Coordinates of C-alpha atoms and ligand atoms in Angstrom, one line a residue:
Chain A
X1 CA 4.0 10.8 -32.5
X2 CA 2.4 7.6 -31.2
X3 CA 1.0 5.3 -33.9
X4 CA -2.7 5.1 -34.4
X5 CA -3.3 1.9 -32.3
X6 CA -1.6 3.6 -29.3
X7 CA -3.6 6.8 -29.7
X8 CA -6.8 4.7 -29.8
X9 CA -5.7 2.9 -26.6
X10 CA -5.2 6.2 -24.9
X11 CA -8.5 7.5 -26.2
X12 CA -10.3 4.6 -24.6
X13 CA -8.7 5.3 -21.3
X14 CA -9.6 9.0 -21.5
X15 CA -13.4 8.3 -21.4
X16 CA -13.1 6.8 -18.0
X17 CA -12.3 10.2 -16.5
X18 CA -14.1 13.5 -16.4
X19 CA -11.1 15.4 -17.6
X20 CA -8.1 14.8 -19.8
X21 CA -5.4 15.4 -17.2
X22 CA -6.5 12.3 -15.3
X23 CA -5.4 10.0 -18.2
X24 CA -1.8 11.2 -17.7
X25 CA -0.5 8.3 -15.4
X26 CA -2.0 5.6 -17.7
X27 CA -0.6 7.4 -20.7
X28 CA 2.8 7.6 -19.2
X29 CA 2.7 3.9 -18.5
X30 CA 1.9 3.3 -22.2
X31 CA 4.7 5.6 -23.4
X32 CA 7.1 3.8 -21.1
X33 CA 6.0 0.5 -22.6
X34 CA 6.4 1.8 -26.2
X35 CA 9.8 3.5 -25.7
X36 CA 11.2 1.4 -22.9
X37 CA 11.7 4.5 -20.8
X38 CA 10.4 8.1 -20.6
X39 CA 12.7 9.8 -23.1
X40 CA 12.0 13.4 -24.2
X41 CA 10.4 12.0 -27.3
X42 CA 8.1 9.7 -25.2
X43 CA 7.0 12.6 -23.0
X44 CA 6.4 14.9 -26.0
X45 CA 4.1 12.2 -27.5
X46 CA 2.1 12.1 -24.3
X47 CA 1.9 15.8 -24.1
X48 CA 0.6 16.0 -27.7
X49 CA -1.9 13.2 -27.4
X50 CA -3.5 14.5 -24.3
X51 CA -3.0 18.1 -25.3
X52 CA -1.3 18.9 -22.0
X53 CA 1.7 21.3 -21.5
X54 CA 5.0 19.4 -21.6
X55 CA 6.1 21.0 -18.3
X56 CA 3.0 19.5 -16.6
X57 CA 3.7 16.1 -18.1
X58 CA 7.4 16.2 -17.0
X59 CA 6.4 17.5 -13.5
X60 CA 4.1 14.6 -12.9
X61 CA 6.4 12.0 -14.5
X62 CA 9.3 13.0 -12.3
X63 CA 7.4 12.5 -9.1
X64 CA 6.8 8.7 -9.4
X65 CA 9.6 6.2 -8.9
X66 CA 8.2 3.6 -11.4
X67 CA 8.6 6.0 -14.3
X68 CA 12.1 5.6 -15.7
X69 CA 14.1 8.5 -16.8
X70 CA 17.0 6.7 -18.3
X71 CA 17.4 3.6 -20.5
X72 CA 17.3 0.3 -18.6
X73 CA 18.5 -3.2 -19.4
X74 CA 16.4 -5.8 -21.2
X75 CA 15.1 -7.0 -17.8
X76 CA 14.4 -5.0 -14.7
X77 CA 15.1 -6.6 -11.4
X78 CA 13.2 -4.8 -8.6
X79 CA 14.4 -6.2 -5.3
X80 CA 12.9 -5.1 -2.0
X81 CA 15.3 -4.2 0.8
X82 CA 12.8 -2.7 3.2
X83 CA 12.8 -4.0 6.8
X84 CA 11.0 -7.4 6.5
X85 CA 13.2 -8.3 3.5
X86 CA 16.3 -6.8 5.0
X87 CA 16.1 -8.9 8.2
X88 CA 15.8 -12.0 6.1
X89 CA 18.8 -11.3 3.9
X90 CA 17.9 -8.9 1.0
X91 CA 21.2 -7.1 1.3
X92 CA 23.2 -10.2 0.8
X93 CA 21.2 -10.8 -2.4
X94 CA 22.2 -7.3 -3.6
X95 CA 25.9 -8.1 -3.0
X96 CA 25.4 -11.5 -4.6
X97 CA 23.9 -10.0 -7.8
X98 CA 26.8 -7.6 -7.9
X99 CA 29.4 -10.4 -7.8
X100 CA 27.6 -12.8 -10.0
X101 CA 26.2 -10.6 -12.8
X102 CA 28.2 -7.4 -12.2
X103 CA 25.1 -5.3 -11.6
X104 CA 25.4 -2.4 -9.2
X105 CA 22.5 -1.2 -7.1
X106 CA 20.5 1.1 -9.4
X107 CA 22.7 0.2 -12.4
X108 CA 22.8 -2.0 -15.4
X109 CA 24.9 -5.0 -16.2
X110 CA 27.6 -4.5 -18.9
X111 CA 25.8 -6.7 -21.4
X112 CA 22.6 -4.7 -21.0
X113 CA 20.7 -7.8 -19.8
X114 CA 19.7 -6.7 -16.3
X115 CA 19.1 -3.5 -14.5
X116 CA 18.7 -3.6 -10.7
X117 CA 16.6 -1.3 -8.7
X118 CA 16.3 -1.3 -5.0
X119 CA 12.7 -1.2 -4.0
X120 CA 10.7 -0.1 -1.0
X121 CA 8.2 -2.7 0.2
X122 CA 6.5 -4.6 -2.7
X123 CA 3.8 -6.3 -0.5
X124 CA 5.5 -9.7 -0.3
X125 CA 6.9 -9.3 3.2
X126 CA 5.5 -12.7 4.4
X127 CA 7.6 -14.5 1.8
X128 CA 10.6 -12.2 2.1
X129 CA 13.0 -11.5 0.5
X130 CA 11.1 -10.7 -2.6
X131 CA 11.6 -9.1 -6.1
X132 CA 9.8 -8.3 -9.3
X133 CA 11.5 -9.2 -12.5
X134 CA 9.8 -7.1 -15.1
X135 CA 6.2 -7.8 -14.0
X136 CA 6.7 -11.2 -12.4
X137 CA 6.8 -11.7 -8.6
X138 CA 9.4 -14.0 -7.0
X139 CA 9.4 -14.6 -3.3
X140 CA 11.4 -16.6 -0.6
X141 CA 14.6 -15.7 -2.5
X142 CA 17.9 -17.2 -1.6
X143 CA 21.4 -17.0 -3.3
X144 CA 20.7 -20.6 -4.6
X145 CA 17.2 -20.0 -6.2
X146 CA 17.8 -16.5 -7.6
X147 CA 20.2 -17.7 -10.2
X148 CA 17.7 -20.3 -11.6
X149 CA 15.0 -17.6 -11.7
X150 CA 17.2 -15.1 -13.5
X151 CA 18.4 -17.7 -16.1
X152 CA 14.8 -17.6 -17.5
X153 CA 15.4 -14.0 -18.5
X154 CA 17.8 -13.7 -21.4
Chain B
X1 CA -13.2 -18.0 13.5
X2 CA -14.9 -18.7 10.2
X3 CA -13.2 -16.9 7.4
X4 CA -15.0 -14.3 5.4
X5 CA -12.5 -12.0 3.7
X6 CA -10.3 -14.9 2.9
X7 CA -13.2 -17.3 2.2
X8 CA -12.4 -19.6 -0.7
X9 CA -8.9 -18.3 -1.4
X10 CA -7.6 -21.9 -1.5
X11 CA -9.7 -22.6 -4.5
X12 CA -7.4 -22.1 -7.5
X13 CA -10.2 -20.4 -9.4
X14 CA -11.4 -18.2 -6.6
X15 CA -11.1 -15.0 -8.7
X16 CA -13.6 -16.3 -11.3
X17 CA -17.1 -14.9 -11.0
X18 CA -18.7 -18.3 -11.4
X19 CA -16.9 -19.6 -8.3
X20 CA -17.7 -16.5 -6.4
X21 CA -21.4 -16.8 -7.2
X22 CA -21.4 -20.5 -6.5
X23 CA -20.2 -19.6 -3.0
X24 CA -23.1 -17.2 -2.5
X25 CA -21.4 -14.1 -4.0
X26 CA -23.4 -11.1 -5.2
X27 CA -26.4 -12.2 -3.1
X28 CA -25.6 -9.5 -0.6
X29 CA -25.8 -6.9 -3.3
X30 CA -29.4 -8.0 -4.2
X31 CA -30.2 -8.1 -0.5
X32 CA -28.8 -4.5 0.0
X33 CA -30.8 -3.2 -2.9
X34 CA -33.9 -4.9 -1.5
X35 CA -33.3 -3.2 1.8
X36 CA -32.9 0.3 0.3
X37 CA -30.2 2.9 0.9
X38 CA -31.3 4.2 4.2
X39 CA -31.7 0.8 5.8
X40 CA -28.2 -0.3 4.6
X41 CA -26.8 2.9 6.0
X42 CA -28.4 2.1 9.4
X43 CA -26.9 -1.3 9.4
X44 CA -23.4 0.1 8.8
X45 CA -24.0 2.6 11.6
X46 CA -25.0 -0.2 13.9
X47 CA -22.0 -2.4 12.9
X48 CA -19.4 0.1 14.2
X49 CA -17.2 -0.6 11.2
X50 CA -14.0 1.4 11.2
X51 CA -11.8 2.0 8.2
X52 CA -9.0 -0.6 7.8
X53 CA -6.6 1.7 5.9
X54 CA -4.7 2.8 9.1
X55 CA -6.5 5.6 10.8
X56 CA -9.6 3.6 11.9
X57 CA -12.1 6.3 11.0
X58 CA -15.8 5.3 11.5
X59 CA -17.1 4.4 8.1
X60 CA -20.7 5.3 8.7
X61 CA -19.7 8.8 9.7
X62 CA -17.6 9.4 6.6
X63 CA -20.4 8.2 4.4
X64 CA -23.0 10.4 6.1
X65 CA -20.9 13.5 5.4
X66 CA -20.6 12.5 1.7
X67 CA -24.3 11.6 1.5
X68 CA -25.3 14.9 3.1
X69 CA -23.4 16.9 0.4
X70 CA -25.9 17.9 -2.3
X71 CA -23.3 18.0 -5.1
X72 CA -23.3 15.3 -7.8
X73 CA -21.7 13.3 -9.2
X74 CA -20.1 11.6 -6.2
X75 CA -17.1 9.4 -6.5
X76 CA -16.1 6.2 -4.7
X77 CA -12.4 5.4 -4.6
X78 CA -11.0 2.2 -3.3
X79 CA -7.5 2.7 -1.7
X80 CA -5.5 -0.2 -2.9
X81 CA -2.2 1.6 -2.7
X82 CA -1.0 -0.7 0.1
X83 CA 2.4 0.9 0.4
X84 CA 3.1 0.8 4.2
X85 CA 6.2 -1.4 4.5
X86 CA 5.2 -4.7 6.1
X87 CA 1.7 -4.6 4.7
X88 CA 0.4 -7.3 2.3
X89 CA -3.1 -7.8 3.6
X90 CA -5.0 -6.3 0.7
X91 CA -3.1 -8.3 -1.9
X92 CA -5.0 -11.7 -1.2
X93 CA -8.3 -9.9 -1.6
X94 CA -7.2 -8.2 -4.8
X95 CA -5.6 -11.3 -6.4
X96 CA -7.8 -14.1 -5.0
X97 CA -11.1 -12.5 -4.1
X98 CA -11.6 -9.5 -6.4
X99 CA -15.4 -10.0 -6.6
X100 CA -15.7 -9.6 -2.9
X101 CA -14.2 -6.1 -3.3
X102 CA -16.3 -5.4 -6.4
X103 CA -19.5 -6.5 -4.6
X104 CA -18.5 -4.3 -1.7
X105 CA -17.9 -1.3 -4.0
X106 CA -21.2 -1.7 -5.8
X107 CA -23.1 -1.9 -2.5
X108 CA -21.2 1.2 -1.3
X109 CA -21.8 3.1 -4.6
X110 CA -25.5 2.3 -4.3
X111 CA -25.8 3.5 -0.8
X112 CA -23.8 6.7 -1.4
X113 CA -25.4 7.5 -4.7
X114 CA -22.0 7.3 -6.4
X115 CA -22.1 6.2 -10.0
X116 CA -18.4 6.0 -10.6
X117 CA -15.8 4.1 -8.8
X118 CA -12.0 3.8 -9.1
X119 CA -9.6 1.3 -7.6
X120 CA -6.3 3.1 -7.0
X121 CA -4.0 0.2 -7.3
X122 CA -0.3 0.4 -6.5
X123 CA 2.0 0.1 -9.5
X124 CA 3.9 -2.7 -7.8
X125 CA 1.0 -5.1 -8.1
X126 CA 0.9 -5.9 -11.9
X127 CA -0.7 -9.3 -11.4
X128 CA -3.5 -7.8 -9.4
X129 CA -4.1 -5.3 -12.2
X130 CA -4.8 -8.1 -14.7
X131 CA -6.9 -10.0 -12.3
X132 CA -9.0 -7.0 -11.4
X133 CA -9.5 -6.0 -15.0
X134 CA -10.7 -9.5 -15.8
X135 CA -13.0 -9.6 -12.8
X136 CA -14.5 -6.1 -13.6
X137 CA -15.1 -7.3 -17.2
X138 CA -17.0 -10.4 -15.9
X139 CA -19.0 -8.2 -13.5
X140 CA -20.0 -6.0 -16.4
X141 CA -21.0 -9.0 -18.4
X142 CA -23.2 -10.4 -15.6
X143 CA -24.9 -7.0 -15.0
X144 CA -23.3 -6.4 -11.6
X145 CA -21.7 -3.3 -13.0
X146 CA -23.0 -0.9 -15.7
X147 CA -26.1 1.2 -16.2
X148 CA -28.8 -1.2 -15.2
X149 CA -27.4 -3.3 -12.4
X150 CA -29.6 -6.3 -11.5
X151 CA -32.1 -4.9 -13.9
X152 CA -33.0 -2.3 -11.3
X153 CA -31.7 0.8 -13.1
X154 CA -28.8 1.1 -10.7
X155 CA -25.7 2.6 -12.3
X156 CA -22.1 2.0 -11.2
X157 CA -19.0 2.1 -13.3
X158 CA -15.7 0.8 -12.1
X159 CA -12.1 0.9 -13.4
X160 CA -8.6 0.5 -12.1
X161 CA -6.2 3.4 -11.9
X162 CA -2.6 2.3 -11.4
X163 CA -0.3 4.3 -9.2
X164 CA 3.4 4.5 -10.1
X165 CA 5.5 3.9 -7.0
X166 CA 4.8 6.7 -4.5
X167 CA 4.0 5.8 -0.9
X168 CA 2.5 9.1 -0.2
X169 CA -0.3 8.4 -2.8
X170 CA -1.8 6.1 -0.1
X171 CA -2.8 9.3 1.8
X172 CA -6.3 10.0 0.5
X173 CA -5.8 13.6 -0.7
X174 CA -2.5 12.8 -2.4
X175 CA -4.3 9.8 -3.9
X176 CA -6.9 12.1 -5.4
X177 CA -4.2 14.5 -6.8
X178 CA -2.6 11.4 -8.4
X179 CA -5.9 10.2 -10.0
X180 CA -6.2 13.7 -11.4
X181 CA -2.8 13.3 -13.1
X182 CA -0.8 15.4 -10.8
X183 CA 2.1 14.9 -8.4
X184 CA 0.9 13.1 -5.3
X185 CA 1.1 15.8 -2.7
X186 CA -1.5 16.0 0.1
X187 CA -4.1 18.8 0.0
X188 CA -5.0 21.1 2.8
X189 CA -7.9 19.8 4.9
X190 CA -10.6 21.1 5.3
X191 CA -12.3 20.9 2.8
X192 CA -12.4 17.2 3.3
X193 CA -12.7 14.8 0.3
X194 CA -16.2 13.9 1.3
X195 CA -17.1 17.5 0.2
X196 CA -14.4 18.5 -2.2
X197 CA -12.6 15.4 -3.5
X198 CA -11.8 14.1 -6.9
X199 CA -12.6 16.7 -9.6
X200 CA -13.9 18.8 -6.7
X201 CA -16.8 16.5 -6.1
X202 CA -17.8 14.6 -2.9
X203 CA -15.5 11.6 -2.8
X204 CA -15.3 8.7 -0.5
X205 CA -11.9 7.0 -0.1
X206 CA -12.0 3.6 1.6
X207 CA -9.4 0.9 2.0
X208 CA -9.8 -2.5 0.2
X209 CA -10.5 -4.4 3.4
X210 CA -13.0 -1.8 4.6
X211 CA -15.1 -2.1 1.4
X212 CA -14.7 -5.9 1.4
X213 CA -16.5 -6.0 4.8
X214 CA -19.7 -4.7 3.3
X215 CA -21.1 -8.0 1.9
X216 CA -20.5 -9.7 5.3
X217 CA -22.1 -6.8 7.1
X218 CA -25.2 -7.1 4.9
X219 CA -25.2 -10.9 5.2
X220 CA -25.3 -11.0 9.0
X221 CA -26.6 -7.5 9.8
X222 CA -25.0 -4.7 11.8
X223 CA -25.9 -6.0 15.2
X224 CA -24.3 -9.4 14.7
X225 CA -21.3 -7.7 13.1
X226 CA -20.8 -5.5 16.1
X227 CA -20.4 -8.6 18.2
X228 CA -17.3 -9.9 16.4
X229 CA -14.1 -8.8 18.0
X230 CA -13.7 -5.8 20.3
X231 CA -16.5 -3.7 21.4
X232 CA -15.1 -0.4 20.2
X233 CA -13.7 -1.7 16.9
X234 CA -15.7 -4.7 15.8
X235 CA -15.3 -7.1 12.9
X236 CA -12.8 -9.4 11.4
X237 CA -9.4 -8.0 10.7
X238 CA -6.6 -9.1 8.4
X239 CA -3.2 -9.3 10.1
X240 CA -0.2 -9.7 7.9
X241 CA 2.8 -11.1 9.8
X242 CA 6.4 -11.0 8.5
X243 CA 9.9 -11.4 9.9
X244 CA 11.1 -14.0 12.3
X245 CA 8.0 -16.2 12.9
X246 CA 7.6 -19.8 12.0
X247 CA 4.6 -19.2 9.8
X248 CA 4.4 -15.7 8.3
X249 CA 1.4 -14.8 6.2
X250 CA -2.1 -13.1 6.2
X251 CA -4.4 -14.2 9.0
X252 CA -8.1 -13.3 9.3
X253 CA -8.8 -13.0 13.1
X254 CA -11.2 -11.0 15.2
X255 CA -10.2 -7.4 15.9
X256 CA -8.8 -7.0 19.3
X257 CA -6.9 -10.3 19.5
X258 CA -3.7 -10.1 21.5
X259 CA -0.5 -9.4 19.6
X260 CA 1.1 -12.2 21.6
X261 CA -1.5 -14.7 20.5
X262 CA -1.1 -13.7 16.8
X263 CA 2.6 -14.4 17.1
X264 CA 2.6 -17.5 19.3
X265 CA -0.8 -19.1 18.7
X266 CA -1.3 -18.4 15.0
X267 CA 2.1 -17.9 13.6
X268 CA 3.8 -20.7 15.4
X269 CA 6.1 -18.5 17.6
X270 CA 9.5 -17.2 16.8
X271 CA 11.4 -18.8 14.0
X272 CA 14.0 -21.5 15.0
X273 CA 13.1 -21.0 18.7
X274 CA 15.1 -17.8 18.7
X275 CA 14.4 -15.1 21.3
X276 CA 12.0 -12.3 20.5
X277 CA 13.5 -8.8 20.6
X278 CA 10.9 -6.5 19.3
X279 CA 7.7 -6.1 17.2
X280 CA 6.6 -3.4 14.9
X281 CA 2.8 -4.0 15.2
X282 CA 1.2 -1.9 12.5
X283 CA 3.6 -1.3 9.6
X284 CA 6.9 0.5 9.6
X285 CA 5.3 3.9 10.5
X286 CA 4.1 2.6 13.9
X287 CA 6.2 2.8 17.1
X288 CA 8.1 -0.4 18.0
X289 CA 7.2 -2.5 21.0
X290 CA 9.9 -4.3 23.0
X291 CA 9.4 -8.1 23.6
X292 CA 7.9 -7.6 27.0
X293 CA 5.1 -5.3 25.8
X294 CA 3.3 -7.5 23.3
X295 CA 0.4 -8.6 25.5
X296 CA -1.9 -6.0 24.0
X297 CA -5.2 -6.0 22.2
X298 CA -4.8 -5.3 18.5
X299 CA -7.4 -2.6 17.7
X300 CA -7.5 1.1 17.0
X301 CA -8.4 2.1 20.6
X302 CA -6.2 -0.3 22.7
X303 CA -3.0 0.0 20.7
X304 CA -2.4 3.7 21.4
X305 CA -2.7 2.9 25.1
X306 CA -0.1 0.2 24.7
X307 CA 2.3 2.7 23.2
X308 CA 1.8 2.1 19.5
X309 CA -0.8 2.0 16.8
X310 CA -2.8 -0.7 14.9
X311 CA -2.0 1.0 11.6
X312 CA -2.5 -1.5 8.8
X313 CA -2.2 -4.6 11.0
X314 CA 1.2 -5.3 9.6
X315 CA 3.1 -7.1 12.3
X316 CA 6.9 -7.2 11.8
X317 CA 8.6 -9.6 14.2
X318 CA 12.3 -9.3 15.0
X319 CA 14.5 -11.7 16.9
X320 CA 17.6 -11.0 18.9
X321 CA 19.8 -11.0 15.8
X322 CA 18.3 -7.8 14.5
X323 CA 20.1 -4.5 15.0
X324 CA 17.6 -1.9 16.0
X325 CA 19.8 1.0 14.8
X326 CA 19.9 -0.5 11.4
X327 CA 16.1 -1.0 11.3
X328 CA 15.6 2.6 12.3
X329 CA 18.1 3.7 9.7
X330 CA 16.4 1.6 7.0
X331 CA 13.0 3.0 8.0
X332 CA 14.3 6.6 7.7
X333 CA 15.8 5.9 4.3
X334 CA 12.3 4.9 3.4
X335 CA 10.7 8.1 4.8
X336 CA 13.3 10.3 3.2
X337 CA 12.7 8.7 -0.1
X338 CA 8.9 8.9 0.2
X339 CA 8.6 12.4 1.7
X340 CA 6.7 14.4 -1.0
X341 CA 8.7 17.5 -0.3
X342 CA 5.7 19.8 0.4
X343 CA 6.5 20.8 3.9
X344 CA 9.9 21.7 5.5
X345 CA 9.8 19.8 8.8
X346 CA 9.3 16.5 6.9
X347 CA 11.5 17.2 3.9
X348 CA 14.4 18.4 5.9
X349 CA 13.7 16.4 9.0
X350 CA 13.7 13.0 7.3
X351 CA 17.0 13.9 5.6
X352 CA 18.6 14.9 8.8
X353 CA 17.4 11.9 10.7
X354 CA 18.6 9.6 8.0
X355 CA 22.0 11.2 7.9
X356 CA 22.6 11.0 11.7
X357 CA 21.3 7.4 11.8
X358 CA 23.6 6.5 8.9
X359 CA 26.7 7.7 10.6
X360 CA 25.7 5.9 13.9
X361 CA 25.1 2.7 12.1
X362 CA 28.4 2.9 10.2
X363 CA 30.4 3.5 13.4
X364 CA 30.8 7.2 12.9
X365 CA 28.3 8.4 15.5
X366 CA 29.3 11.3 17.7
X367 CA 28.6 12.0 21.3
X368 CA 25.3 13.9 21.5
X369 CA 23.9 12.2 18.4
X370 CA 21.1 10.6 20.3
X371 CA 20.0 13.9 21.8
X372 CA 20.3 15.4 18.3
X373 CA 18.0 12.7 16.9
X374 CA 15.5 13.3 19.7
X375 CA 15.6 17.0 19.1
X376 CA 15.1 16.8 15.3
X377 CA 12.3 14.2 15.7
X378 CA 10.8 16.2 18.6
X379 CA 10.6 19.4 16.4
X380 CA 9.0 17.5 13.5
X381 CA 6.4 15.8 15.6
X382 CA 3.0 17.5 15.3
X383 CA 4.4 20.1 12.9
X384 CA 4.2 18.2 9.6
X385 CA 1.5 18.8 7.0
X386 CA 0.4 15.1 6.9
X387 CA 1.0 12.0 9.0
X388 CA 4.0 10.8 7.1
X389 CA 6.3 13.2 8.8
X390 CA 4.8 12.4 12.2
X391 CA 5.2 8.7 11.6
X392 CA 8.9 9.1 10.8
X393 CA 9.5 11.2 13.9
X394 CA 7.5 8.7 16.1
X395 CA 9.5 5.8 14.8
X396 CA 12.8 7.4 15.8
X397 CA 11.5 8.5 19.2
X398 CA 10.1 5.0 20.1
X399 CA 13.3 3.3 19.0
X400 CA 15.4 5.6 21.2
X401 CA 13.0 5.1 24.1
X402 CA 13.2 1.4 24.0
X403 CA 16.6 0.6 22.6
X404 CA 18.7 3.6 23.7
X405 CA 21.5 1.2 24.9
X406 CA 22.0 0.0 21.3
X407 CA 22.4 3.5 20.0
X408 CA 24.9 4.2 22.8
X409 CA 26.8 1.1 22.1
X410 CA 27.2 1.9 18.4
X411 CA 28.5 5.4 19.3
X412 CA 30.8 4.2 22.1
X413 CA 32.3 1.3 20.3
X414 CA 32.3 3.0 16.9
X415 CA 30.8 -0.1 15.2
X416 CA 27.7 -2.2 14.7
X417 CA 28.2 -5.6 16.4
X418 CA 25.4 -7.3 14.4
Ligands
FMN1 C1 1.4 8.5 4.4 C2 0.1 7.8 4.4 C3 0.0 6.6 3.6 C4 -1.3 5.9 3.6 N1 -1.3 4.8 2.8 C5 -2.5 4.1 2.8 C6 -2.6 2.9 2.0 O1 -1.7 2.5 1.4 N2 -3.8 2.3 2.0 C7 -4.9 2.8 2.6 O2 -6.0 2.2 2.6 N3 -4.8 3.9 3.4 C8 -3.7 4.6 3.5 N4 -3.6 5.7 4.2 C9 -4.8 6.2 4.9 C10 -5.7 7.0 4.0 O3 -5.3 8.4 4.0 C11 -7.1 7.0 4.3 O4 -7.2 7.3 5.7 C12 -7.8 5.7 4.1 O5 -7.7 5.3 2.8 C13 -9.3 5.8 4.4 O6 -9.9 4.5 4.2 P1 -10.5 3.7 5.5 O7 -11.4 4.7 6.2 O8 -11.3 2.6 4.8 O9 -9.4 3.3 6.3 C14 -2.4 6.4 4.3 C15 -2.2 7.6 5.0 C16 -1.0 8.2 5.1 C17 -1.0 9.5 5.9
SF4_2 S1 4.7 15.5 6.0 FE1 6.1 14.8 4.4 S2 4.8 13.6 3.0 FE2 3.4 14.8 4.3 S3 3.1 16.7 3.1 FE3 4.8 17.1 4.4 S4 6.6 16.6 3.1 FE4 4.8 15.7 2.2
FES3 S1 9.4 -5.4 3.1 FE1 10.0 -6.4 1.3 S2 8.2 -7.0 0.4 FE2 7.5 -5.9 2.1

C-alpha cells in the first residue's frame, strides 16, 4: 500500500474530477515515481487507492508509452528519432550512445546508469536532434555535446 | 506583423503574472465580461476564427452547438497534446506565455457557461507542466480563476491533466477517453463532444493556439480580426519550421502567407545553400510537396487545393540529401506505433505499409512493391475510423506520386544510395 502522504496526494487530485476513474493517469504517474516503474505491486496500490478493478488499471497503463513496465536505469534518455530529428542526425547519436556507453536502443547500460528509449517527436524539432534526460530537455545535440550533458547524470 | 501570441516571450519572466498584467494582460477578460456572453459570441462569429489544432473547424460554430445544449455542467478542454511530429508551436505559449492561454480559457469558459476547464498536456512536456501549475496558482491568487472571478461571481476552475505518450490522445474523443482514465481510443461520432463529451456532458475541445487567440479577438474586435491574413481563414498563425533551413523556429505570421515566403523570407532559406527537395507543410500526417510546388497560401482552404493540408502549420524542410523512402518508412513506423488498434484497416494497414517500406529501404524491395503500397494505402483511405489511418495512407500515396523514381531506384539497385 502507498504511504499516507502519497494517498493524501492522490486524494487531492481526485477532487479535480467528477469521478474516481479520471484520477487514474495522475495516480499511475505517482506510482511510477514511487516505485521507479509500474510493477505489479505499484499497480495494485493504484487499484486499491482508487478502488478500481486491477484489470482496468492494467488495461489503461498498458496503452501509454510513458508508463514503464520494466525496471529502468537510474537515468532515462529519451531521444527523438522522428523525421525532423532523423534528417539532422539522430540515428548517428543512437549509434554513438551504443558505442560509447554500451546502451542498446530500448535497453539499459550494464552498470544500470542509463536506459535509452527511442521517442516519437518531443516538440523540439526546431532545435533537432533533441532528447529528454529524465525530465530535462536537451536540444541541438551533437556527438560532441551529448557526452558533456550525460556526464551530469551519475 | 506585430506579435500577439508570442508577445513578450523574449522577456525572461514572461510566464509571471506580474509581467503579463504589466503588458496589458487580463484586461481583455474584464472587457469580455463587460460586453456580456452574447456580444462576445457575436465578435467570435464575426472574426471567422478557425481552430488551430489541425482541422480548421470554425470556432463559433462549435461553441454555438455546445451553448445550445441544455445540459450542465459543461466542460472546456484545452488540447495541449501537440503530438503531430514536426509540431512545436504550442510549446512557446505553454512555457513562455501561459497566462495568455489561461486568460483565453477563462473568457471561453465565461462565454460557454463552462465552470470547469482542463488542459490536456502531453507527457513529454514536463517543464510546461510546472510552469502551467505555477501560472494557474497565480491566477487563482489574483482572482482570475476560482468561484468569484473579478469579484463578479463568475466561476471557472482550471487544472492540468497530463497525458502519457500516446499520439492518438490528440484526437478529441480519444483525449476525452484519456481524461476519463481509459485507453485513448476514439469514440464513434455522433454524438459529438459538444453534446456528449467528458463524463457525458457538453464539452468543447480547442487547441492551445485557438484559445490563445481569444484575448486578441476581444482586444481588437471581430471585424478587425477578420482583416488579418486570408479572407476565409483570418488571424495570426504560428508556423513551426524545422529541418534544413537556416533559421528554424516558431514564427507568428498572418494566415495565408506563402509557404515559399516562410522558408525563404523568414527562415533565411535552405541551410548551407543546399538545394530544396521537398517540404512537408503541416506535420508528418500531411502530404509532401515537391520543391516546385511550394508557392502556395498556407491556410485551411488553399492548402487542399495545392495538394496538401495546413495541419498544425508544422513545416518540415528537406534538402537533396534526404532519402524520401526513408522519410516515408520513418513516418509509417510512427503511425504503426501510434495506431490505437481499434479499427482493422489502420491497425493492419500501417503494419503492412511499414513492413513493405522497411524492405524497400533496406534493399530488399520486390518488383510490384510500389503497386502493393498503393493498393494497401488505397484500401485504407477513407475506411478508417479516425483521421490517423487516412493520414498514414495519404502520406504514402503522396510520396509515391511525387517521388516514385526514388522508390523504383531502391528496388532496382537493391540499395539506398543516401
Ligand atoms: C490523430 C489526431 C491527432 C490530433 N492531435 C492533435 C493535437 O495534438 N493537438 C490539437 O490541438 N489537435 C489535435 N487533433 C485535432 C483534434 O481532434 C481537434 O480537432 C482539435 O483539438 C480541435 O480544436 P480546434 O478546433 O481548436 O482546432 C488531432 C486529431 C487527430 C485525428
Ligand atoms: S484509424 Fe487507427 S488510430 Fe484511428 S481508430 Fe482506427 S486504429 Fe485507432
Ligand atoms: S521530430 Fe524530433 S523533436 Fe520533433
